[in-house]
Structures are given as structure tokens and as C-alpha cells.
Amino acid sequence: MRIGLGSDHGGYNLKSEIIKYLTEKGIECVDFGTNNSTESVDYPMYGEKVASAVVSKDVDYGIICCGTGIGISLAANKVPGIRCAVVSDVFSAKMSKAHNDANMLSLGERVLGRGLALEIVEAWINTEFEGDRHSKRVDMIKQIEKRYSK
Ligand code: RB5
């Protein structure tokens, strides 16, 4: 599994922890920046970079972080084909994959402690999409995207 990661300054420390965690587990990580926590940068840029790598299949999944996880997820979700879930608990992490086939996960460094954030990541990477009745609903999401694309 190859995972793309990105953050703004507000999510930089959490992104670094996640990269360390995944790398130690032998999972390949591609870091799309930002490269430090002190210089203020704009989260949409990093959400888009990772989202673009996911839709082009350069990476299998994306994990992104900002202060809340919200802004960067909103940016990522503007890229057609992306289903990015902002998650703050383990149950929702599992469901976002099992039922919604989320291909990106977004976390808030200012919301979550390191321990919970890593548990969420662990749960998310180990959960598979269940398909079946959920496929129809994910297809409906894709149809909405199509209807509003020019
Ligand atoms: C940056 O200060 C902060 O606004 C950003 O990290 C994020 O929380 C936005 O949603």
C-alpha cells in the first residue's frame, strides 16, 4: 500500500507522526508537504496535491491534516473522484471505508491527541469497503458529482 500525505502548518506535526508510524509498519509514504510547522501556508494547496495523486493512482490512498481537518478536506473533496472523510473517532474511521469507500482521510491536529489519531489511521487502513448495498449509494455520490461537473 502506498499512501500520500499532506498538511498545512497546523497539521504538520501530526502528519510527521503518521508518516513515522506508517513507515515503521513498512507502508510506503509519499509526503506532499508542507515541510515545516512554523511557516504559515494555505491548506487548499496541500489538499489538492494529495487528492490529485489519489485520482491519478500515483498513491492508493491519501491522509491529510490541518488544524481541524476541515479546511483541507473541503479542498480535497473538490477534486472529482475524491471521497475524503474528516474523522475524529475510530468507529467513523472504519465506517468511512466500509460504507462510504473513502479514499482519503482527514484529521485535525488541534482536535486529536497523537494516540487517538494513530488509532484512527490504523483502523482506517485496515478496513475494506463492504460493497453490496453501499456500492449503489457511493455510485449515487458519483452521479451527483457528474451532474454538477462542467
Ligand atoms: C490554520 O490556522 C487553520 O485554519 C487550518 O489549519 C485549518 O484548521 C483549516 O481548516
Coordinates of N, CA, C and O and ligand atoms in Angstrom, one line a residue:
M1 N 0.8 -1.2 0.0 CA 0.0 0.0 0.0 C 0.9 1.3 0.0 O 1.9 1.3 0.7
R2 N 0.5 2.2 -0.9 CA 1.3 3.4 -1.0 C 0.3 4.6 -0.6 O -0.8 4.7 -1.2
I3 N 0.7 5.4 0.4 CA -0.2 6.4 0.9 C 0.5 7.8 0.7 O 1.7 8.0 1.0
G4 N -0.3 8.7 0.2 CA 0.1 10.1 0.0 C -0.3 10.9 1.2 O -1.4 10.7 1.7
L5 N 0.6 11.7 1.7 CA 0.2 12.6 2.9 C 0.5 14.0 2.6 O 1.4 14.4 1.9
G6 N -0.3 14.9 3.2 CA -0.1 16.3 3.1 C -0.8 17.0 4.2 O -1.6 16.5 4.9
S7 N -0.3 18.2 4.5 CA -0.8 19.1 5.6 C -0.4 20.5 5.3 O 0.5 20.8 4.5
D8 N -1.1 21.4 6.1 CA -0.6 22.8 6.2 C 0.2 22.8 7.5 O 0.5 21.8 8.1
H9 N 0.6 24.0 7.9 CA 1.4 24.2 9.1 C 0.7 23.6 10.3 O 1.3 23.1 11.2
G10 N -0.6 23.8 10.4 CA -1.4 23.4 11.5 C -1.5 21.9 11.7 O -1.9 21.4 12.8
G11 N -1.2 21.1 10.6 CA -1.3 19.7 10.7 C 0.1 19.0 10.5 O 0.2 17.8 10.5
Y12 N 1.1 19.9 10.4 CA 2.4 19.3 10.1 C 2.9 18.3 11.1 O 3.5 17.2 10.7
N13 N 2.8 18.6 12.4 CA 3.3 17.7 13.4 C 2.6 16.3 13.4 O 3.2 15.3 13.5
L14 N 1.3 16.4 13.2 CA 0.5 15.1 13.1 C 0.9 14.4 11.9 O 1.1 13.1 11.9
K15 N 1.0 15.1 10.8 CA 1.4 14.4 9.5 C 2.8 13.6 9.7 O 2.9 12.5 9.3
S16 N 3.7 14.3 10.4 CA 5.0 13.7 10.6 C 4.9 12.4 11.5 O 5.6 11.4 11.2
E17 N 4.1 12.5 12.5 CA 3.8 11.3 13.4 C 3.2 10.2 12.6 O 3.6 9.0 12.7
I18 N 2.3 10.5 11.7 CA 1.6 9.5 10.9 C 2.6 8.8 9.9 O 2.7 7.6 9.7
I19 N 3.5 9.7 9.3 CA 4.5 9.1 8.4 C 5.4 8.2 9.1 O 5.7 7.1 8.6
K20 N 5.8 8.6 10.3 CA 6.7 7.8 11.1 C 6.1 6.4 11.4 O 6.6 5.4 11.3
Y21 N 4.8 6.5 11.9 CA 4.1 5.3 12.2 C 3.9 4.4 11.1 O 4.1 3.2 11.2
L22 N 3.5 4.9 9.9 CA 3.2 4.1 8.8 C 4.5 3.5 8.2 O 4.6 2.3 7.8
T23 N 5.6 4.3 8.2 CA 6.9 3.8 7.7 C 7.4 2.7 8.5 O 7.9 1.7 8.0
E24 N 7.3 2.8 9.8 CA 7.7 1.7 10.7 C 6.9 0.4 10.5 O 7.4 -0.6 10.8
K25 N 5.7 0.6 10.0 CA 4.9 -0.6 9.6 C 5.2 -1.2 8.2 O 4.5 -2.1 7.8
G26 N 6.1 -0.5 7.6 CA 6.5 -1.0 6.2 C 5.6 -0.4 5.1 O 5.6 -0.9 4.0
I27 N 4.8 0.6 5.4 CA 3.9 1.1 4.4 C 4.6 2.3 3.8 O 5.1 3.2 4.4
E28 N 4.6 2.3 2.4 CA 5.2 3.3 1.7 C 4.5 4.7 1.8 O 3.3 4.7 1.5
C29 N 5.2 5.7 2.1 CA 4.6 7.1 2.3 C 5.2 8.0 1.3 O 6.4 8.1 1.1
V30 N 4.3 8.8 0.7 CA 4.8 9.9 -0.2 C 4.3 11.2 0.4 O 3.1 11.4 0.7
D31 N 5.3 12.0 0.8 CA 5.0 13.3 1.5 C 4.9 14.5 0.5 O 5.8 14.8 -0.1
F32 N 3.7 15.0 0.5 CA 3.4 16.1 -0.5 C 3.6 17.5 0.2 O 3.1 18.5 -0.3
G33 N 4.2 17.5 1.4 CA 4.4 18.8 2.1 C 3.2 19.2 3.0 O 2.2 18.4 3.0
T34 N 3.3 20.2 3.7 CA 4.3 21.2 3.8 C 5.4 20.6 4.6 O 5.3 19.6 5.3
N35 N 6.6 21.3 4.6 CA 7.8 20.7 5.2 C 8.1 21.3 6.6 O 9.2 21.0 7.1
N36 N 7.3 22.2 7.1 CA 7.6 22.7 8.5 C 6.3 23.2 9.1 O 5.4 23.6 8.4
S37 N 6.4 23.3 10.4 CA 5.2 23.8 11.2 C 5.1 25.3 11.5 O 4.2 25.8 12.0
T38 N 6.2 26.0 11.1 CA 6.3 27.4 11.5 C 5.9 28.3 10.5 O 5.4 29.4 10.8
E39 N 6.1 28.0 9.2 CA 5.7 28.9 8.1 C 4.2 28.7 7.8 O 3.8 27.6 7.4
S40 N 3.5 29.7 7.9 CA 2.0 29.6 7.6 C 1.8 29.4 6.1 O 2.3 30.2 5.2
V41 N 1.1 28.4 5.7 CA 0.8 28.1 4.3 C -0.7 27.8 4.1 O -1.4 27.7 5.1
D42 N -1.1 27.8 2.9 CA -2.5 27.6 2.6 C -2.9 26.2 2.4 O -2.5 25.5 1.5
Y43 N -3.8 25.7 3.3 CA -4.2 24.3 3.2 C -4.8 23.8 1.9 O -4.6 22.6 1.5
P44 N -5.5 24.6 1.1 CA -6.1 24.1 -0.1 C -5.1 23.5 -1.1 O -5.3 22.4 -1.7
M45 N -3.9 24.1 -1.1 CA -2.8 23.6 -2.0 C -2.5 22.1 -1.7 O -2.3 21.3 -2.6
Y46 N -2.4 21.8 -0.4 CA -1.9 20.5 0.0 C -3.0 19.5 -0.1 O -2.8 18.3 -0.4
G47 N -4.2 19.9 0.1 CA -5.4 19.0 -0.1 C -5.4 18.6 -1.5 O -5.6 17.4 -1.8
E48 N -5.3 19.6 -2.4 CA -5.3 19.3 -3.8 C -4.2 18.4 -4.3 O -4.4 17.5 -5.1
K49 N -3.0 18.7 -3.8 CA -1.8 17.8 -4.2 C -2.1 16.4 -3.9 O -1.8 15.5 -4.8
V50 N -2.5 16.1 -2.7 CA -2.7 14.7 -2.3 C -3.9 14.1 -3.1 O -3.8 13.0 -3.6
A51 N -5.0 14.9 -3.2 CA -6.2 14.4 -3.9 C -5.8 14.1 -5.4 O -6.3 13.0 -5.9
S52 N -5.0 14.9 -6.0 CA -4.6 14.7 -7.4 C -3.8 13.4 -7.5 O -4.0 12.6 -8.5
A53 N -3.0 13.1 -6.5 CA -2.2 11.9 -6.6 C -3.1 10.7 -6.4 O -2.8 9.6 -7.0
V54 N -4.1 10.8 -5.6 CA -5.1 9.7 -5.4 C -5.8 9.4 -6.7 O -5.9 8.3 -7.2
V55 N -6.4 10.4 -7.3 CA -7.2 10.2 -8.6 C -6.3 9.7 -9.7 O -6.8 9.0 -10.6
S56 N -5.0 10.1 -9.7 CA -4.2 9.7 -10.8 C -3.6 8.3 -10.5 O -2.8 7.8 -11.3
K57 N -3.9 7.8 -9.4 CA -3.4 6.5 -8.9 C -1.9 6.4 -8.6 O -1.3 5.3 -8.7
D58 N -1.3 7.6 -8.4 CA 0.1 7.6 -8.0 C 0.2 7.0 -6.6 O 1.2 6.5 -6.3
V59 N -0.8 7.2 -5.8 CA -0.9 6.6 -4.5 C -2.3 5.9 -4.4 O -3.2 6.2 -5.1
D60 N -2.3 4.9 -3.4 CA -3.6 4.2 -3.3 C -4.6 5.0 -2.4 O -5.8 4.9 -2.7
Y61 N -4.1 5.7 -1.4 CA -5.0 6.5 -0.5 C -4.3 7.7 -0.1 O -3.0 7.9 -0.3
G62 N -5.1 8.7 0.4 CA -4.5 9.9 0.9 C -4.8 10.2 2.4 O -6.0 9.9 2.8
I63 N -3.9 10.7 3.1 CA -4.2 11.1 4.5 C -3.7 12.5 4.6 O -2.5 12.8 4.3
I64 N -4.6 13.4 5.1 CA -4.3 14.8 5.1 C -4.6 15.4 6.5 O -5.5 14.9 7.2
C65 N -3.9 16.4 6.9 CA -4.1 17.0 8.2 C -4.0 18.6 8.1 O -3.2 19.1 7.4
C66 N -4.9 19.2 8.9 CA -4.7 20.6 9.1 C -5.1 20.9 10.6 O -5.1 19.9 11.3
G67 N -5.3 22.1 11.0 CA -5.7 22.3 12.4 C -6.9 21.5 12.8 O -6.9 20.8 13.8
T68 N -8.0 21.6 12.0 CA -9.2 20.9 12.3 C -9.5 19.7 11.5 O -10.3 18.9 11.8
G69 N -8.8 19.6 10.4 CA -9.0 18.6 9.4 C -10.1 19.0 8.4 O -10.4 18.3 7.4
I70 N -10.8 20.1 8.7 CA -11.9 20.5 7.9 C -11.5 21.2 6.6 O -11.9 20.8 5.5
G71 N -10.8 22.3 6.7 CA -10.4 23.1 5.5 C -9.8 22.2 4.4 O -10.1 22.3 3.3
I72 N -8.8 21.5 4.8 CA -8.0 20.7 3.8 C -8.9 19.6 3.2 O -8.7 19.3 2.0
S73 N -9.9 19.1 4.0 CA -10.8 18.1 3.4 C -11.7 18.7 2.4 O -12.1 18.1 1.4
L74 N -12.2 19.9 2.7 CA -13.1 20.6 1.8 C -12.4 20.8 0.4 O -13.0 20.6 -0.6
A75 N -11.1 21.2 0.5 CA -10.3 21.3 -0.8 C -10.2 20.0 -1.5 O -10.4 19.9 -2.7
A76 N -9.8 19.0 -0.8 CA -9.6 17.6 -1.4 C -10.9 17.1 -2.1 O -10.9 16.6 -3.1
N77 N -12.0 17.4 -1.4 CA -13.3 16.9 -1.9 C -13.8 17.7 -3.2 O -14.7 17.2 -3.8
K78 N -13.1 18.7 -3.5 CA -13.4 19.4 -4.8 C -12.8 18.7 -6.0 O -13.2 19.0 -7.1
V79 N -11.9 17.8 -5.7 CA -11.3 17.1 -6.9 C -12.2 15.9 -7.2 O -12.5 15.0 -6.4
P80 N -12.7 15.8 -8.5 CA -13.6 14.8 -8.8 C -13.0 13.4 -8.6 O -11.8 13.1 -8.9
G81 N -13.7 12.5 -8.0 CA -13.3 11.2 -7.7 C -12.8 11.0 -6.2 O -12.6 9.9 -5.8
I82 N -12.7 12.1 -5.5 CA -12.3 12.1 -4.1 C -13.5 12.0 -3.2 O -14.5 12.7 -3.3
R83 N -13.4 11.0 -2.2 CA -14.3 11.0 -1.1 C -13.4 11.0 0.2 O -12.8 10.0 0.6
C84 N -13.3 12.2 0.7 CA -12.4 12.5 1.8 C -13.3 12.7 3.1 O -14.1 13.5 3.1
A85 N -13.0 11.8 4.1 CA -13.8 11.9 5.4 C -13.0 12.6 6.5 O -11.8 12.2 6.7
V86 N -13.6 13.6 7.1 CA -12.9 14.1 8.3 C -13.4 13.3 9.5 O -14.6 13.1 9.7
V87 N -12.5 12.8 10.2 CA -12.8 11.8 11.2 C -12.1 12.1 12.6 O -11.0 12.5 12.6
S88 N -12.9 11.9 13.7 CA -12.3 12.2 15.0 C -12.5 11.0 15.9 O -12.3 11.1 17.1
D89 N -13.0 9.9 15.4 CA -13.1 8.7 16.3 C -13.0 7.4 15.4 O -13.1 7.4 14.2
V90 N -12.7 6.3 16.1 CA -12.3 5.1 15.4 C -13.5 4.5 14.7 O -13.3 4.0 13.6
F91 N -14.7 4.5 15.3 CA -15.9 4.0 14.6 C -16.1 4.6 13.3 O -16.3 4.0 12.2
S92 N -16.1 6.0 13.3 CA -16.3 6.7 12.0 C -15.2 6.4 11.0 O -15.5 6.4 9.8
A93 N -14.0 6.2 11.5 CA -12.9 5.9 10.6 C -13.2 4.6 9.8 O -13.1 4.5 8.6
K94 N -13.7 3.6 10.6 CA -14.0 2.3 10.0 C -15.2 2.4 9.0 O -15.2 1.9 7.9
M95 N -16.2 3.1 9.4 CA -17.4 3.3 8.6 C -17.1 4.1 7.3 O -17.7 3.8 6.3
S96 N -16.2 5.0 7.4 CA -15.9 5.9 6.2 C -15.3 5.0 5.1 O -15.5 5.3 3.9
K97 N -14.7 3.9 5.5 CA -14.2 3.0 4.4 C -15.2 1.9 4.1 O -15.6 1.7 3.0
A98 N -15.8 1.3 5.2 CA -16.7 0.2 5.0 C -17.9 0.6 4.2 O -18.4 -0.2 3.3
H99 N -18.5 1.7 4.5 CA -19.8 2.1 3.9 C -19.6 3.2 2.8 O -20.4 3.2 1.9
N100 N -18.6 4.1 3.0 CA -18.5 5.2 2.1 C -17.4 5.1 1.1 O -17.2 6.0 0.2
D101 N -16.6 4.1 1.2 CA -15.4 3.9 0.3 C -14.6 5.1 0.2 O -14.1 5.5 -0.8
A102 N -14.3 5.7 1.4 CA -13.5 7.0 1.4 C -12.1 6.6 0.9 O -11.5 5.6 1.3
N103 N -11.6 7.4 0.0 CA -10.2 7.2 -0.5 C -9.3 8.2 0.1 O -8.1 8.1 -0.1
M104 N -9.8 9.1 1.0 CA -8.9 10.0 1.7 C -9.5 10.2 3.1 O -10.7 10.2 3.3
L105 N -8.5 10.4 4.1 CA -8.8 10.6 5.5 C -8.3 11.9 5.9 O -7.1 12.2 5.5
S106 N -9.0 12.7 6.6 CA -8.6 14.0 7.1 C -8.7 14.1 8.6 O -9.7 13.8 9.2
L107 N -7.6 14.6 9.2 CA -7.5 14.6 10.7 C -7.1 16.0 11.1 O -6.3 16.7 10.4
G108 N -7.6 16.4 12.3 CA -7.2 17.7 12.8 C -6.2 17.6 14.0 O -6.5 17.0 15.0
E109 N -5.1 18.2 13.7 CA -4.0 18.1 14.8 C -4.4 18.9 16.0 O -4.0 18.5 17.1
R110 N -5.3 19.9 15.9 CA -5.7 20.7 17.1 C -6.9 20.1 17.7 O -7.4 20.6 18.7
V111 N -7.4 19.0 17.2 CA -8.6 18.3 17.7 C -8.2 17.0 18.4 O -8.7 16.7 19.5
L112 N -7.3 16.3 17.8 CA -6.9 14.9 18.3 C -5.6 14.8 19.0 O -4.6 15.5 18.6
G113 N -5.5 14.0 20.0 CA -4.2 13.6 20.5 C -3.5 12.6 19.6 O -4.2 12.0 18.8
R114 N -2.2 12.5 19.8 CA -1.4 11.6 18.9 C -2.0 10.2 19.0 O -2.1 9.5 17.9
G115 N -2.2 9.7 20.2 CA -2.6 8.3 20.3 C -3.9 8.0 19.6 O -4.0 7.0 18.9
L116 N -4.9 8.8 19.8 CA -6.2 8.6 19.1 C -6.0 8.7 17.6 O -6.6 7.9 16.8
A117 N -5.3 9.7 17.2 CA -5.1 9.9 15.7 C -4.4 8.7 15.1 O -4.9 8.2 14.0
L118 N -3.5 8.1 15.7 CA -2.8 6.9 15.2 C -3.7 5.7 15.2 O -3.7 4.8 14.3
E119 N -4.6 5.6 16.2 CA -5.6 4.5 16.3 C -6.6 4.7 15.1 O -7.0 3.7 14.5
I120 N -6.9 5.9 14.8 CA -7.8 6.2 13.7 C -7.2 5.7 12.4 O -7.8 5.1 11.5
V121 N -5.9 6.1 12.2 CA -5.2 5.8 11.0 C -5.1 4.2 10.9 O -5.4 3.7 9.8
E122 N -4.8 3.6 11.9 CA -4.7 2.1 11.9 C -6.0 1.5 11.5 O -6.1 0.6 10.7
A123 N -7.1 1.9 12.1 CA -8.4 1.4 11.8 C -8.8 1.6 10.3 O -9.3 0.8 9.6
W124 N -8.5 2.8 9.9 CA -8.8 3.2 8.5 C -8.1 2.4 7.5 O -8.7 1.9 6.5
I125 N -6.8 2.2 7.7 CA -6.0 1.5 6.6 C -6.4 0.0 6.6 O -6.2 -0.7 5.7
N126 N -6.9 -0.5 7.8 CA -7.2 -1.9 7.9 C -8.7 -2.3 7.5 O -9.1 -3.4 7.7
T127 N -9.5 -1.3 7.2 CA -10.9 -1.6 6.9 C -11.1 -1.5 5.3 O -10.5 -0.7 4.6
E128 N -11.9 -2.5 4.9 CA -12.2 -2.6 3.4 C -13.6 -2.1 3.2 O -14.5 -2.2 4.0
F129 N -13.8 -1.6 2.0 CA -15.2 -1.2 1.5 C -16.0 -2.5 1.5 O -15.6 -3.5 0.9
E130 N -17.2 -2.5 2.0 CA -18.1 -3.7 2.0 C -18.8 -3.9 0.7 O -19.4 -5.0 0.5
G131 N -18.9 -2.9 -0.1 CA -19.6 -3.0 -1.4 C -21.1 -3.3 -1.2 O -21.7 -2.6 -0.3
D132 N -21.6 -4.2 -2.0 CA -23.0 -4.6 -1.8 C -24.0 -3.4 -1.8 O -23.8 -2.6 -2.7
R133 N -24.9 -3.2 -0.9 CA -25.8 -2.1 -0.9 C -25.1 -0.7 -0.8 O -25.7 0.3 -1.3
H134 N -23.9 -0.7 -0.3 CA -23.2 0.6 -0.2 C -22.7 1.0 -1.5 O -22.5 2.2 -1.7
S135 N -22.5 0.1 -2.5 CA -22.0 0.5 -3.8 C -23.0 1.4 -4.5 O -22.6 2.4 -5.1
K136 N -24.2 1.1 -4.4 CA -25.3 1.8 -5.0 C -25.2 3.3 -4.5 O -25.4 4.2 -5.3
R137 N -25.0 3.5 -3.2 CA -25.0 4.8 -2.6 C -23.8 5.6 -3.0 O -23.8 6.8 -3.3
V138 N -22.7 4.9 -3.1 CA -21.4 5.6 -3.5 C -21.6 5.9 -5.0 O -21.1 7.0 -5.4
D139 N -22.2 5.1 -5.8 CA -22.5 5.4 -7.2 C -23.3 6.7 -7.3 O -23.1 7.5 -8.2
M140 N -24.3 6.8 -6.4 CA -25.2 8.0 -6.4 C -24.4 9.2 -6.1 O -24.6 10.3 -6.7
I141 N -23.4 9.1 -5.2 CA -22.5 10.3 -4.9 C -21.7 10.7 -6.2 O -21.6 11.8 -6.6
K142 N -21.3 9.6 -6.9 CA -20.5 9.9 -8.2 C -21.4 10.5 -9.2 O -21.0 11.4 -10.0
Q143 N -22.7 10.1 -9.2 CA -23.6 10.7 -10.2 C -23.9 12.2 -9.9 O -24.0 13.0 -10.8
I144 N -23.9 12.5 -8.6 CA -24.1 13.9 -8.2 C -22.9 14.7 -8.7 O -23.1 15.8 -9.3
E145 N -21.8 14.2 -8.5 CA -20.5 14.9 -8.9 C -20.6 15.1 -10.5 O -20.3 16.2 -10.9
K146 N -21.0 14.1 -11.2 CA -21.1 14.2 -12.7 C -22.1 15.3 -13.1 O -21.8 16.1 -14.0
R147 N -23.3 15.3 -12.4 CA -24.3 16.3 -12.8 C -23.8 17.7 -12.6 O -24.3 18.6 -13.3
Y148 N -23.0 18.0 -11.6 CA -22.5 19.3 -11.3 C -21.2 19.7 -11.9 O -20.6 20.7 -11.7
S149 N -20.6 18.7 -12.7 CA -19.3 19.0 -13.4 C -19.6 19.6 -14.8 O -20.5 19.1 -15.4
K150 N -18.8 20.5 -15.2 CA -19.0 21.1 -16.5 C -18.2 20.4 -17.5 O -17.2 19.8 -17.3
Ligands
RB5_1 C1 -4.7 27.3 10.0 O1 -4.6 28.2 11.0 C2 -6.0 26.6 10.1 O2 -7.1 27.5 9.7 C3 -6.1 25.4 9.3 O3 -5.0 24.5 9.7 C4 -7.3 24.5 9.4 O4 -7.7 24.3 10.7 C5 -8.4 24.9 8.5 O5 -9.5 24.3 8.4

